[in-house]
PDB file of C-alpha atoms in Angstrom:
ATOM      1  CA  MET A  23     -19.213  -8.868 -11.671  1.00 37.00           C
ATOM      2  CA  PRO A  24     -19.231  -7.915  -7.989  1.00 39.00           C
ATOM      3  CA  ASP A  25     -23.005  -7.525  -7.634  1.00 41.00           C
ATOM      4  CA  SER A  26     -23.492 -11.119  -8.817  1.00 42.00           C
ATOM      5  CA  ILE A  27     -21.001 -12.648  -6.383  1.00 51.00           C
ATOM      6  CA  THR A  28     -23.205 -12.310  -3.295  1.00 55.00           C
ATOM      7  CA  GLY A  29     -23.871 -15.847  -2.077  1.00 78.00           C
ATOM      8  CA  HIS A  30     -21.286 -17.297  -4.470  1.00 94.00           C
ATOM      9  CA  THR A  31     -20.525 -20.921  -3.620  1.00 96.00           C
ATOM     10  CA  VAL A  32     -17.114 -22.451  -4.350  1.00 97.00           C
ATOM     11  CA  ALA A  33     -16.830 -26.236  -4.261  1.00 97.00           C
ATOM     12  CA  VAL A  34     -13.348 -27.786  -4.023  1.00 98.00           C
ATOM     13  CA  ILE A  35     -12.960 -31.449  -4.915  1.00 98.00           C
ATOM     14  CA  ALA A  36     -11.022 -33.628  -2.468  1.00 97.00           C
ATOM     15  CA  PHE A  37     -10.004 -37.195  -3.307  1.00 96.00           C
ATOM     16  CA  GLU A  38      -7.969 -40.039  -1.869  1.00 95.00           C
ATOM     17  CA  GLY A  39      -4.242 -39.328  -2.083  1.00 95.00           C
ATOM     18  CA  ILE A  40      -4.693 -35.581  -2.498  1.00 96.00           C
ATOM     19  CA  SER A  41      -1.830 -33.232  -1.608  1.00 94.00           C
ATOM     20  CA  PRO A  42      -2.855 -31.238   1.478  1.00 95.00           C
ATOM     21  CA  PHE A  43      -0.959 -28.233   0.131  1.00 94.00           C
ATOM     22  CA  HIS A  44      -2.772 -28.257  -3.200  1.00 95.00           C
ATOM     23  CA  LEU A  45      -6.096 -28.612  -1.394  1.00 96.00           C
ATOM     24  CA  SER A  46      -5.228 -25.670   0.847  1.00 95.00           C
ATOM     25  CA  VAL A  47      -4.503 -23.238  -2.024  1.00 94.00           C
ATOM     26  CA  PRO A  48      -8.132 -22.542  -3.014  1.00 95.00           C
ATOM     27  CA  CYS A  49      -9.180 -22.849   0.623  1.00 95.00           C
ATOM     28  CA  MET A  50      -6.802 -20.048   1.632  1.00 93.00           C
ATOM     29  CA  VAL A  51      -8.005 -17.721  -1.124  1.00 93.00           C
ATOM     30  CA  PHE A  52     -11.738 -18.419  -1.081  1.00 95.00           C
ATOM     31  CA  GLY A  53     -12.042 -19.214   2.623  1.00 92.00           C
ATOM     32  CA  ASP A  54     -10.752 -15.772   3.626  1.00 85.00           C
ATOM     33  CA  ASP A  55     -13.152 -13.575   5.603  1.00 86.00           C
ATOM     34  CA  LEU A  56     -13.726 -11.032   2.849  1.00 89.00           C
ATOM     35  CA  ALA A  57     -16.368  -9.192   4.865  1.00 85.00           C
ATOM     36  CA  ARG A  58     -13.545  -7.294   6.572  1.00 86.00           C
ATOM     37  CA  LEU A  59     -12.615  -5.996   3.104  1.00 87.00           C
ATOM     38  CA  GLY A  60     -16.138  -4.830   2.389  1.00 86.00           C
ATOM     39  CA  VAL A  61     -17.208  -7.590  -0.013  1.00 89.00           C
ATOM     40  CA  PRO A  62     -19.268 -10.768   0.496  1.00 90.00           C
ATOM     41  CA  ARG A  63     -17.344 -13.848   1.521  1.00 91.00           C
ATOM     42  CA  TYR A  64     -17.654 -17.059  -0.454  1.00 95.00           C
ATOM     43  CA  GLU A  65     -19.444 -20.148   0.779  1.00 95.00           C
ATOM     44  CA  LEU A  66     -16.677 -22.756   0.613  1.00 95.00           C
ATOM     45  CA  LEU A  67     -17.559 -26.438   0.278  1.00 96.00           C
ATOM     46  CA  ILE A  68     -15.096 -29.335   0.393  1.00 97.00           C
ATOM     47  CA  CYS A  69     -16.573 -32.217  -1.599  1.00 96.00           C
ATOM     48  CA  GLY A  70     -15.634 -35.788  -2.404  1.00 96.00           C
ATOM     49  CA  GLU A  71     -17.169 -38.790  -4.073  1.00 92.00           C
ATOM     50  CA  GLN A  72     -18.387 -39.713  -0.609  1.00 89.00           C
ATOM     51  CA  ALA A  73     -18.460 -37.715   2.591  1.00 94.00           C
ATOM     52  CA  GLY A  74     -16.182 -38.883   5.380  1.00 95.00           C
ATOM     53  CA  LEU A  75     -12.513 -39.513   6.095  1.00 96.00           C
ATOM     54  CA  ILE A  76     -10.101 -39.865   3.161  1.00 95.00           C
ATOM     55  CA  PRO A  77      -6.317 -40.426   3.244  1.00 95.00           C
ATOM     56  CA  THR A  78      -3.967 -37.753   1.909  1.00 95.00           C
ATOM     57  CA  MET A  79      -0.600 -38.311   0.274  1.00 94.00           C
ATOM     58  CA  SER A  80       1.057 -37.032   3.457  1.00 94.00           C
ATOM     59  CA  GLY A  81      -0.080 -39.927   5.644  1.00 92.00           C
ATOM     60  CA  PHE A  82      -2.971 -38.383   7.538  1.00 95.00           C
ATOM     61  CA  ASN A  83      -6.702 -38.331   6.929  1.00 96.00           C
ATOM     62  CA  ILE A  84      -9.009 -35.395   6.324  1.00 95.00           C
ATOM     63  CA  ASP A  85     -12.729 -35.268   6.895  1.00 96.00           C
ATOM     64  CA  VAL A  86     -14.662 -34.381   3.749  1.00 96.00           C
ATOM     65  CA  PRO A  87     -18.084 -33.064   4.786  1.00 96.00           C
ATOM     66  CA  GLN A  88     -19.854 -33.053   1.409  1.00 95.00           C
ATOM     67  CA  GLY A  89     -20.478 -35.557  -1.374  1.00 96.00           C
ATOM     68  CA  LEU A  90     -20.594 -34.769  -5.091  1.00 96.00           C
ATOM     69  CA  ALA A  91     -24.246 -33.790  -4.798  1.00 95.00           C
ATOM     70  CA  ALA A  92     -23.045 -30.483  -3.357  1.00 94.00           C
ATOM     71  CA  LEU A  93     -21.711 -29.541  -6.800  1.00 95.00           C
ATOM     72  CA  GLU A  94     -25.307 -29.042  -7.892  1.00 94.00           C
ATOM     73  CA  ARG A  95     -25.410 -25.716  -6.061  1.00 94.00           C
ATOM     74  CA  ALA A  96     -21.829 -24.581  -6.692  1.00 96.00           C
ATOM     75  CA  ASP A  97     -21.135 -21.474  -8.779  1.00 97.00           C
ATOM     76  CA  THR A  98     -17.446 -22.376  -9.087  1.00 98.00           C
ATOM     77  CA  VAL A  99     -16.016 -25.908  -9.001  1.00 98.00           C
ATOM     78  CA  ILE A 100     -12.276 -26.368  -8.427  1.00 98.00           C
ATOM     79  CA  VAL A 101     -10.273 -29.550  -9.011  1.00 98.00           C
ATOM     80  CA  PRO A 102      -6.839 -29.361  -7.304  1.00 97.00           C
ATOM     81  CA  ALA A 103      -3.808 -31.267  -8.604  1.00 96.00           C
ATOM     82  CA  TRP A 104      -4.869 -34.829  -9.494  1.00 97.00           C
ATOM     83  CA  ARG A 105      -2.931 -37.628  -7.794  1.00 95.00           C
ATOM     84  CA  ASP A 106      -1.776 -39.393 -10.975  1.00 94.00           C
ATOM     85  CA  PRO A 107      -2.119 -38.097 -14.551  1.00 93.00           C
ATOM     86  CA  GLU A 108      -2.174 -41.699 -15.835  1.00 93.00           C
ATOM     87  CA  GLU A 109      -5.135 -42.621 -13.622  1.00 96.00           C
ATOM     88  CA  ARG A 110      -8.583 -41.980 -15.037  1.00 96.00           C
ATOM     89  CA  PRO A 111     -10.919 -40.332 -12.512  1.00 96.00           C
ATOM     90  CA  SER A 112     -14.132 -42.138 -11.663  1.00 96.00           C
ATOM     91  CA  GLU A 113     -17.096 -41.741 -13.987  1.00 97.00           C
ATOM     92  CA  ALA A 114     -19.088 -40.321 -11.068  1.00 97.00           C
ATOM     93  CA  LEU A 115     -16.628 -37.435 -10.678  1.00 97.00           C
ATOM     94  CA  LEU A 116     -16.396 -36.817 -14.419  1.00 98.00           C
ATOM     95  CA  GLN A 117     -20.170 -36.780 -14.802  1.00 97.00           C
ATOM     96  CA  ALA A 118     -20.558 -34.408 -11.844  1.00 97.00           C
ATOM     97  CA  LEU A 119     -18.113 -31.989 -13.480  1.00 98.00           C
ATOM     98  CA  ARG A 120     -19.898 -32.217 -16.830  1.00 98.00           C
ATOM     99  CA  ALA A 121     -23.229 -31.530 -15.162  1.00 97.00           C
ATOM    100  CA  ALA A 122     -21.861 -28.564 -13.214  1.00 97.00           C
ATOM    101  CA  HIS A 123     -20.415 -27.008 -16.345  1.00 97.00           C
ATOM    102  CA  ALA A 124     -23.563 -27.694 -18.372  1.00 97.00           C
ATOM    103  CA  ARG A 125     -25.713 -25.756 -15.914  1.00 96.00           C
ATOM    104  CA  GLY A 126     -23.348 -22.773 -16.007  1.00 96.00           C
ATOM    105  CA  ALA A 127     -20.835 -23.280 -13.175  1.00 97.00           C
ATOM    106  CA  ARG A 128     -17.306 -21.929 -13.584  1.00 97.00           C
ATOM    107  CA  VAL A 129     -14.938 -24.937 -13.594  1.00 98.00           C
ATOM    108  CA  VAL A 130     -11.253 -24.744 -12.637  1.00 98.00           C
ATOM    109  CA  GLY A 131      -8.464 -27.323 -12.948  1.00 98.00           C
ATOM    110  CA  LEU A 132      -5.378 -26.423 -10.927  1.00 97.00           C
ATOM    111  CA  CYS A 133      -2.082 -28.000 -11.994  1.00 95.00           C
ATOM    112  CA  LEU A 134      -2.791 -31.694 -12.754  1.00 96.00           C
ATOM    113  CA  GLY A 135      -6.467 -30.970 -12.179  1.00 97.00           C
ATOM    114  CA  ALA A 136      -6.426 -29.994 -15.852  1.00 97.00           C
ATOM    115  CA  PHE A 137      -6.106 -33.712 -16.648  1.00 98.00           C
ATOM    116  CA  VAL A 138      -9.432 -34.331 -14.903  1.00 98.00           C
ATOM    117  CA  LEU A 139     -11.200 -31.609 -16.882  1.00 98.00           C
ATOM    118  CA  ALA A 140      -9.693 -32.925 -20.103  1.00 98.00           C
ATOM    119  CA  GLU A 141     -10.769 -36.473 -19.280  1.00 97.00           C
ATOM    120  CA  ALA A 142     -14.300 -35.156 -18.776  1.00 97.00           C
ATOM    121  CA  GLY A 143     -14.153 -33.682 -22.292  1.00 97.00           C
ATOM    122  CA  LEU A 144     -14.579 -30.139 -21.035  1.00 98.00           C
ATOM    123  CA  LEU A 145     -11.367 -28.878 -22.649  1.00 97.00           C
ATOM    124  CA  ASP A 146     -11.870 -30.199 -26.180  1.00 97.00           C
ATOM    125  CA  GLY A 147     -11.225 -27.382 -28.641  1.00 96.00           C
ATOM    126  CA  ARG A 148     -10.274 -24.989 -25.859  1.00 96.00           C
ATOM    127  CA  ALA A 149      -7.029 -23.458 -24.614  1.00 95.00           C
ATOM    128  CA  ALA A 150      -5.551 -24.889 -21.414  1.00 96.00           C
ATOM    129  CA  SER A 151      -2.446 -25.061 -19.259  1.00 94.00           C
ATOM    130  CA  THR A 152      -0.982 -27.639 -16.882  1.00 95.00           C
ATOM    131  CA  HIS A 153       2.276 -28.396 -15.062  1.00 92.00           C
ATOM    132  CA  TRP A 154       5.148 -28.244 -17.558  1.00 86.00           C
ATOM    133  CA  VAL A 155       6.606 -31.572 -16.384  1.00 89.00           C
ATOM    134  CA  TRP A 156       3.510 -33.391 -17.654  1.00 92.00           C
ATOM    135  CA  SER A 157       2.759 -31.148 -20.647  1.00 91.00           C
ATOM    136  CA  ALA A 158       4.010 -33.705 -23.186  1.00 91.00           C
ATOM    137  CA  ASP A 159       1.858 -36.410 -21.582  1.00 94.00           C
ATOM    138  CA  PHE A 160      -1.116 -34.071 -21.592  1.00 96.00           C
ATOM    139  CA  ALA A 161      -0.656 -33.206 -25.279  1.00 95.00           C
ATOM    140  CA  ARG A 162      -0.376 -36.905 -26.146  1.00 95.00           C
ATOM    141  CA  LYS A 163      -3.487 -37.916 -24.227  1.00 96.00           C
ATOM    142  CA  TYR A 164      -5.679 -34.972 -25.220  1.00 97.00           C
ATOM    143  CA  PRO A 165      -4.812 -33.837 -28.758  1.00 97.00           C
ATOM    144  CA  LYS A 166      -8.089 -31.926 -29.069  1.00 97.00           C
ATOM    145  CA  VAL A 167      -7.005 -29.489 -26.344  1.00 97.00           C
ATOM    146  CA  LYS A 168      -5.014 -26.382 -27.300  1.00 95.00           C
ATOM    147  CA  LEU A 169      -2.296 -26.736 -24.669  1.00 94.00           C
ATOM    148  CA  ASP A 170      -0.192 -23.675 -23.894  1.00 89.00           C
ATOM    149  CA  HIS A 171       2.694 -24.932 -21.759  1.00 80.00           C
ATOM    150  CA  LYS A 172       4.350 -21.530 -21.459  1.00 76.00           C
ATOM    151  CA  VAL A 173       1.722 -19.665 -19.451  1.00 81.00           C
ATOM    152  CA  LEU A 174       0.934 -19.814 -15.766  1.00 84.00           C
ATOM    153  CA  TYR A 175      -2.765 -20.193 -16.313  1.00 90.00           C
ATOM    154  CA  VAL A 176      -5.425 -19.887 -18.988  1.00 92.00           C
ATOM    155  CA  ASP A 177      -8.718 -18.079 -18.437  1.00 91.00           C
ATOM    156  CA  ASP A 178     -11.080 -19.340 -21.120  1.00 92.00           C
ATOM    157  CA  GLY A 179     -14.158 -17.731 -19.651  1.00 89.00           C
ATOM    158  CA  ASP A 180     -16.135 -20.429 -17.832  1.00 95.00           C
ATOM    159  CA  ILE A 181     -13.169 -22.829 -17.653  1.00 97.00           C
ATOM    160  CA  LEU A 182      -9.742 -22.048 -16.174  1.00 96.00           C
ATOM    161  CA  THR A 183      -6.627 -24.190 -15.905  1.00 96.00           C
ATOM    162  CA  SER A 184      -3.251 -23.499 -14.329  1.00 94.00           C
ATOM    163  CA  ALA A 185       0.317 -24.721 -14.254  1.00 90.00           C
ATOM    164  CA  GLY A 186       2.053 -25.903 -11.056  1.00 85.00           C
ATOM    165  CA  THR A 187       1.862 -24.985  -7.398  1.00 82.00           C
ATOM    166  CA  ALA A 188       2.617 -21.246  -7.441  1.00 84.00           C
ATOM    167  CA  ALA A 189       0.587 -20.812 -10.623  1.00 88.00           C
ATOM    168  CA  ALA A 190      -2.424 -22.317  -8.843  1.00 92.00           C
ATOM    169  CA  ILE A 191      -2.185 -19.465  -6.339  1.00 91.00           C
ATOM    170  CA  ASP A 192      -1.958 -16.980  -9.216  1.00 88.00           C
ATOM    171  CA  CYS A 193      -5.025 -18.520 -10.832  1.00 92.00           C
ATOM    172  CA  CYS A 194      -7.103 -18.378  -7.640  1.00 93.00           C
ATOM    173  CA  LEU A 195      -6.092 -14.758  -7.060  1.00 90.00           C
ATOM    174  CA  HIS A 196      -7.072 -14.007 -10.649  1.00 89.00           C
ATOM    175  CA  LEU A 197     -10.539 -15.453  -9.957  1.00 92.00           C
ATOM    176  CA  LEU A 198     -10.798 -13.374  -6.798  1.00 91.00           C
ATOM    177  CA  ARG A 199      -9.821 -10.243  -8.712  1.00 87.00           C
ATOM    178  CA  THR A 200     -12.330 -11.045 -11.471  1.00 88.00           C
ATOM    179  CA  ASP A 201     -15.073 -11.311  -8.851  1.00 90.00           C
ATOM    180  CA  HIS A 202     -14.124  -8.501  -6.468  1.00 89.00           C
ATOM    181  CA  GLY A 203     -11.474  -6.332  -8.119  1.00 85.00           C
ATOM    182  CA  ALA A 204      -7.731  -5.785  -7.942  1.00 81.00           C
ATOM    183  CA  ASP A 205      -7.731  -4.037  -4.572  1.00 82.00           C
ATOM    184  CA  VAL A 206      -9.333  -6.969  -2.740  1.00 86.00           C
ATOM    185  CA  ALA A 207      -7.155  -9.538  -4.525  1.00 85.00           C
ATOM    186  CA  ASN A 208      -4.020  -7.565  -3.718  1.00 81.00           C
ATOM    187  CA  ARG A 209      -4.889  -7.287  -0.032  1.00 83.00           C
ATOM    188  CA  VAL A 210      -5.535 -11.031   0.201  1.00 88.00           C
ATOM    189  CA  ALA A 211      -2.233 -11.695  -1.595  1.00 84.00           C
ATOM    190  CA  ARG A 212      -0.402  -9.504   0.905  1.00 79.00           C
ATOM    191  CA  ARG A 213      -1.887 -11.458   3.802  1.00 82.00           C
ATOM    192  CA  MET A 214      -0.710 -14.671   2.148  1.00 83.00           C
ATOM    193  CA  VAL A 215       2.790 -13.179   1.576  1.00 71.00           C
ATOM    194  CA  VAL A 216       2.758 -14.618  -1.923  1.00 69.00           C
ATOM    195  CA  ALA A 217       6.117 -15.013  -3.623  1.00 41.00           C
ATOM    196  CA  PRO A 218       6.582 -13.180  -6.957  1.00 34.00           C
ATOM    197  CA  HIS A 219       5.254 -15.175  -9.892  1.00 34.00           C
ATOM    198  CA  ARG A 220       6.781 -15.824 -13.274  1.00 36.00           C
ATOM    199  CA  ASP A 221       5.833 -13.655 -16.193  1.00 34.00           C
ATOM    200  CA  GLY A 222       3.532 -15.149 -18.780  1.00 35.00           C
ATOM    201  CA  GLY A 223       0.034 -15.021 -20.184  1.00 46.00           C
ATOM    202  CA  GLN A 224      -2.711 -13.375 -18.178  1.00 37.00           C
ATOM    203  CA  ALA A 225      -0.886 -14.220 -14.964  1.00 35.00           C
ATOM    204  CA  GLN A 226       1.474 -11.324 -15.564  1.00 30.00           C
ATOM    205  CA  TYR A 227      -1.354  -9.004 -14.479  1.00 36.00           C
ATOM    206  CA  ILE A 228      -1.780 -10.509 -11.032  1.00 35.00           C
ATOM    207  CA  GLU A 229      -0.702  -8.004  -8.395  1.00 40.00           C
ATOM    208  CA  GLN A 230       2.474  -8.999  -6.557  1.00 41.00           C
ATOM    209  CA  PRO A 231       2.832  -8.228  -2.853  1.00 42.00           C
ATOM    210  CA  LEU A 232       5.506  -5.789  -1.759  1.00 41.00           C
ATOM    211  CA  PRO A 233       8.908  -7.321  -0.956  1.00 44.00           C
ATOM    212  CA  ARG A 234       9.532  -8.147   2.681  1.00 46.00           C
ATOM    213  CA  ALA A 235      10.915  -5.198   4.581  1.00 45.00           C
ATOM    214  CA  GLY A 236      14.372  -5.612   6.052  1.00 48.00           C
ATOM    215  CA  SER A 237      15.394  -8.431   3.737  1.00 50.00           C
ATOM    216  CA  GLY A 238      18.805  -6.827   3.217  1.00 60.00           C
ATOM    217  CA  ASP A 239      18.602  -7.243  -0.550  1.00 70.00           C
ATOM    218  CA  PRO A 240      19.047  -3.829  -2.243  1.00 76.00           C
ATOM    219  CA  LEU A 241      16.882  -5.023  -5.117  1.00 86.00           C
ATOM    220  CA  ASP A 242      13.918  -5.487  -2.785  1.00 84.00           C
ATOM    221  CA  GLY A 243      14.263  -1.905  -1.633  1.00 88.00           C
ATOM    222  CA  VAL A 244      14.295  -0.690  -5.223  1.00 92.00           C
ATOM    223  CA  LEU A 245      11.187  -2.706  -6.083  1.00 90.00           C
ATOM    224  CA  GLU A 246       9.339  -1.254  -3.112  1.00 89.00           C
ATOM    225  CA  TRP A 247      10.480   2.266  -3.988  1.00 93.00           C
ATOM    226  CA  ALA A 248       9.447   1.862  -7.625  1.00 93.00           C
ATOM    227  CA  GLN A 249       5.963   0.709  -6.671  1.00 90.00           C
ATOM    228  CA  ALA A 250       5.591   3.798  -4.503  1.00 91.00           C
ATOM    229  CA  HIS A 251       6.765   6.124  -7.323  1.00 94.00           C
ATOM    230  CA  LEU A 252       4.976   4.788 -10.398  1.00 94.00           C
ATOM    231  CA  ASP A 253       3.980   8.333 -11.315  1.00 93.00           C
ATOM    232  CA  GLN A 254       7.620   9.131 -12.036  1.00 93.00           C
ATOM    233  CA  PRO A 255       9.430   8.433 -15.356  1.00 92.00           C
ATOM    234  CA  LEU A 256      11.085   5.179 -14.274  1.00 93.00           C
ATOM    235  CA  CYS A 257      13.435   3.179 -16.479  1.00 93.00           C
ATOM    236  CA  LEU A 258      16.083   0.470 -16.299  1.00 93.00           C
ATOM    237  CA  ASP A 259      18.993   2.878 -15.880  1.00 94.00           C
ATOM    238  CA  LYS A 260      17.299   4.827 -13.100  1.00 94.00           C
ATOM    239  CA  LEU A 261      16.455   1.696 -11.123  1.00 94.00           C
ATOM    240  CA  ALA A 262      19.922   0.208 -11.642  1.00 93.00           C
ATOM    241  CA  GLU A 263      21.487   3.438 -10.395  1.00 93.00           C
ATOM    242  CA  ARG A 264      19.270   3.420  -7.313  1.00 92.00           C
ATOM    243  CA  ALA A 265      20.315  -0.185  -6.589  1.00 91.00           C
ATOM    244  CA  ALA A 266      23.988   0.781  -7.060  1.00 92.00           C
ATOM    245  CA  MET A 267      24.369  -1.951  -9.681  1.00 92.00           C
ATOM    246  CA  SER A 268      25.609  -2.040 -13.222  1.00 94.00           C
ATOM    247  CA  ARG A 269      22.936  -2.120 -15.918  1.00 93.00           C
ATOM    248  CA  ARG A 270      23.880  -5.701 -16.832  1.00 93.00           C
ATOM    249  CA  ASN A 271      23.934  -7.009 -13.263  1.00 93.00           C
ATOM    250  CA  PHE A 272      20.677  -5.273 -12.391  1.00 93.00           C
ATOM    251  CA  THR A 273      18.950  -6.711 -15.479  1.00 92.00           C
ATOM    252  CA  ARG A 274      20.055 -10.220 -14.567  1.00 90.00           C
ATOM    253  CA  ARG A 275      19.073  -9.880 -10.904  1.00 89.00           C
ATOM    254  CA  PHE A 276      15.769  -8.220 -11.761  1.00 89.00           C
ATOM    255  CA  LYS A 277      14.724 -10.989 -14.178  1.00 84.00           C
ATOM    256  CA  ALA A 278      15.667 -13.674 -11.661  1.00 79.00           C
ATOM    257  CA  ARG A 279      13.757 -11.894  -8.893  1.00 78.00           C
ATOM    258  CA  THR A 280      10.568 -10.990 -10.797  1.00 79.00           C
ATOM    259  CA  GLY A 281      10.469 -13.227 -13.866  1.00 72.00           C
ATOM    260  CA  ALA A 282       9.947 -10.164 -16.058  1.00 80.00           C
ATOM    261  CA  THR A 283      11.845  -7.374 -17.770  1.00 88.00           C
ATOM    262  CA  VAL A 284      11.819  -3.946 -16.148  1.00 92.00           C
ATOM    263  CA  ALA A 285       9.454  -2.621 -18.822  1.00 91.00           C
ATOM    264  CA  GLN A 286       7.033  -5.529 -18.361  1.00 88.00           C
ATOM    265  CA  TRP A 287       7.157  -5.287 -14.582  1.00 90.00           C
ATOM    266  CA  LEU A 288       6.489  -1.540 -14.588  1.00 93.00           C
ATOM    267  CA  LEU A 289       3.608  -1.905 -17.031  1.00 93.00           C
ATOM    268  CA  ASN A 290       2.014  -4.663 -14.949  1.00 87.00           C
ATOM    269  CA  HIS A 291       2.192  -2.619 -11.758  1.00 90.00           C
ATOM    270  CA  ARG A 292       0.940   0.513 -13.484  1.00 93.00           C
ATOM    271  CA  LEU A 293      -2.010  -1.444 -14.828  1.00 92.00           C
ATOM    272  CA  SER A 294      -2.720  -2.775 -11.334  1.00 87.00           C
ATOM    273  CA  ALA A 295      -2.478   0.729  -9.889  1.00 91.00           C
ATOM    274  CA  ALA A 296      -4.916   1.984 -12.526  1.00 93.00           C
ATOM    275  CA  GLN A 297      -7.307  -0.843 -11.685  1.00 89.00           C
ATOM    276  CA  ARG A 298      -7.305   0.026  -7.988  1.00 87.00           C
ATOM    277  CA  LEU A 299      -7.852   3.718  -8.653  1.00 91.00           C
ATOM    278  CA  LEU A 300     -10.698   2.992 -11.058  1.00 91.00           C
ATOM    279  CA  GLU A 301     -12.315   0.750  -8.456  1.00 84.00           C
ATOM    280  CA  THR A 302     -11.771   2.800  -5.323  1.00 85.00           C
ATOM    281  CA  SER A 303     -11.613   6.486  -6.324  1.00 90.00           C
ATOM    282  CA  ASP A 304     -13.659   9.091  -8.146  1.00 90.00           C
ATOM    283  CA  HIS A 305     -10.593  10.560  -9.857  1.00 93.00           C
ATOM    284  CA  ALA A 306     -10.930  11.564 -13.485  1.00 94.00           C
ATOM    285  CA  ILE A 307      -9.350   9.201 -16.017  1.00 94.00           C
ATOM    286  CA  ASP A 308      -6.626  11.712 -16.898  1.00 94.00           C
ATOM    287  CA  ARG A 309      -5.635  12.022 -13.241  1.00 94.00           C
ATOM    288  CA  ILE A 310      -5.495   8.228 -12.902  1.00 95.00           C
ATOM    289  CA  ALA A 311      -3.316   8.040 -16.010  1.00 95.00           C
ATOM    290  CA  GLU A 312      -0.905  10.519 -14.418  1.00 95.00           C
ATOM    291  CA  SER A 313      -0.904   8.845 -10.979  1.00 95.00           C
ATOM    292  CA  ALA A 314      -0.246   5.389 -12.453  1.00 95.00           C
ATOM    293  CA  GLY A 315       2.589   6.701 -14.621  1.00 95.00           C
ATOM    294  CA  PHE A 316       1.044   6.378 -18.082  1.00 95.00           C
ATOM    295  CA  GLY A 317       1.629  10.034 -18.886  1.00 90.00           C
ATOM    296  CA  SER A 318      -1.539  10.496 -20.916  1.00 94.00           C
ATOM    297  CA  THR A 319      -5.119   9.303 -21.073  1.00 94.00           C
ATOM    298  CA  VAL A 320      -4.491   7.938 -24.558  1.00 95.00           C
ATOM    299  CA  SER A 321      -1.591   5.781 -23.348  1.00 95.00           C
ATOM    300  CA  LEU A 322      -3.620   4.475 -20.395  1.00 95.00           C
ATOM    301  CA  ARG A 323      -6.575   3.643 -22.628  1.00 94.00           C
ATOM    302  CA  GLN A 324      -4.410   1.840 -25.182  1.00 94.00           C
ATOM    303  CA  GLN A 325      -2.449  -0.237 -22.639  1.00 93.00           C
ATOM    304  CA  PHE A 326      -5.485  -0.964 -20.449  1.00 91.00           C
ATOM    305  CA  THR A 327      -7.663  -2.060 -23.355  1.00 90.00           C
ATOM    306  CA  ALA A 328      -4.880  -4.239 -24.776  1.00 88.00           C
ATOM    307  CA  ALA A 329      -4.438  -5.952 -21.409  1.00 83.00           C
ATOM    308  CA  PHE A 330      -8.047  -6.419 -20.338  1.00 79.00           C
ATOM    309  CA  SER A 331     -10.114  -6.029 -23.553  1.00 77.00           C
ATOM    310  CA  LEU A 332     -12.002  -3.299 -21.735  1.00 82.00           C
ATOM    311  CA  SER A 333     -11.612   0.476 -21.643  1.00 91.00           C
ATOM    312  CA  PRO A 334     -10.836   2.167 -18.294  1.00 92.00           C
ATOM    313  CA  ALA A 335     -14.286   3.781 -18.312  1.00 92.00           C
ATOM    314  CA  ALA A 336     -16.035   0.452 -18.956  1.00 88.00           C
ATOM    315  CA  TYR A 337     -13.957  -1.230 -16.251  1.00 85.00           C
ATOM    316  CA  ARG A 338     -14.920   1.457 -13.731  1.00 87.00           C
ATOM    317  CA  LYS A 339     -18.593   1.057 -14.626  1.00 83.00           C
ATOM    318  CA  GLN A 340     -18.437  -2.678 -13.920  1.00 74.00           C
ATOM    319  CA  PHE A 341     -16.986  -2.217 -10.441  1.00 69.00           C
ATOM    320  CA  ARG A 342     -18.743   1.064  -9.614  1.00 64.00           C
ATOM    321  CA  PRO A 343     -22.093   0.680 -11.398  1.00 55.00           C
ATOM    322  CA  LYS A 344     -23.742   3.480  -9.432  1.00 53.00           C
TER     323      LYS A 344
END
């Protein structure tokens, strides 16, 4: 919880042939100056098997300042997309990951980074996700892992894995929200101008940034309007009418744009709104239920507990202990 994140160190593994984009994903999220948002910033370490220059897949070198010994003081260790799922990582890297996890570090495999965690034996008997293109290969190589190829990421407590590129962003934002709350994660996502993610698994609860203003797409205007009027009784027909579209056309466009049904999308944003109000306001639970569009405290409690395995009151206590 937030009071335990002060001084939190995140170590990101870099290796020869790494994709600069995949390396940058956790760096963008955890390298942000969170002090301006009122929470402690992370200490971000870039680590490799050896410190020094390493080549990337894009033809230029990057300077890795830390060796694997730095993982000994990391609270979270992140492995970006591995260069080749058929290539076994070095024993030194695998042992460093095992040691980090054994002493209590949170370990994350983004995209093909899940292959590295599986090779280290950290995923045996646990749920995991990876890029759908290589899901069959993953299942063949690691039959002891409970692979879920349909979700964007899997949070299994102290180990997290994600699907492809955009899902890696979702996963990192989920970690940020777990540490510092939905309001901070949403504000970082807005600065990153993150594209809407696909629906699925826990990732459906990640806050999506508002659509870009002036895009000219009437659907974007409707999405922005709906997020500003969650307290109203919104439904498919009302949103389709506002977009001046038929019910069928709006449903098709909406699913393509958001990856979710209208009902799912509204529930996700109402849950996010409730999270922010619980974290940042002193409003009574019944007032939050009304403001977020749940209609009643009972409905808010049922939906919130189903989504987060935590009651609204317990969630507020975690983020506002005093």
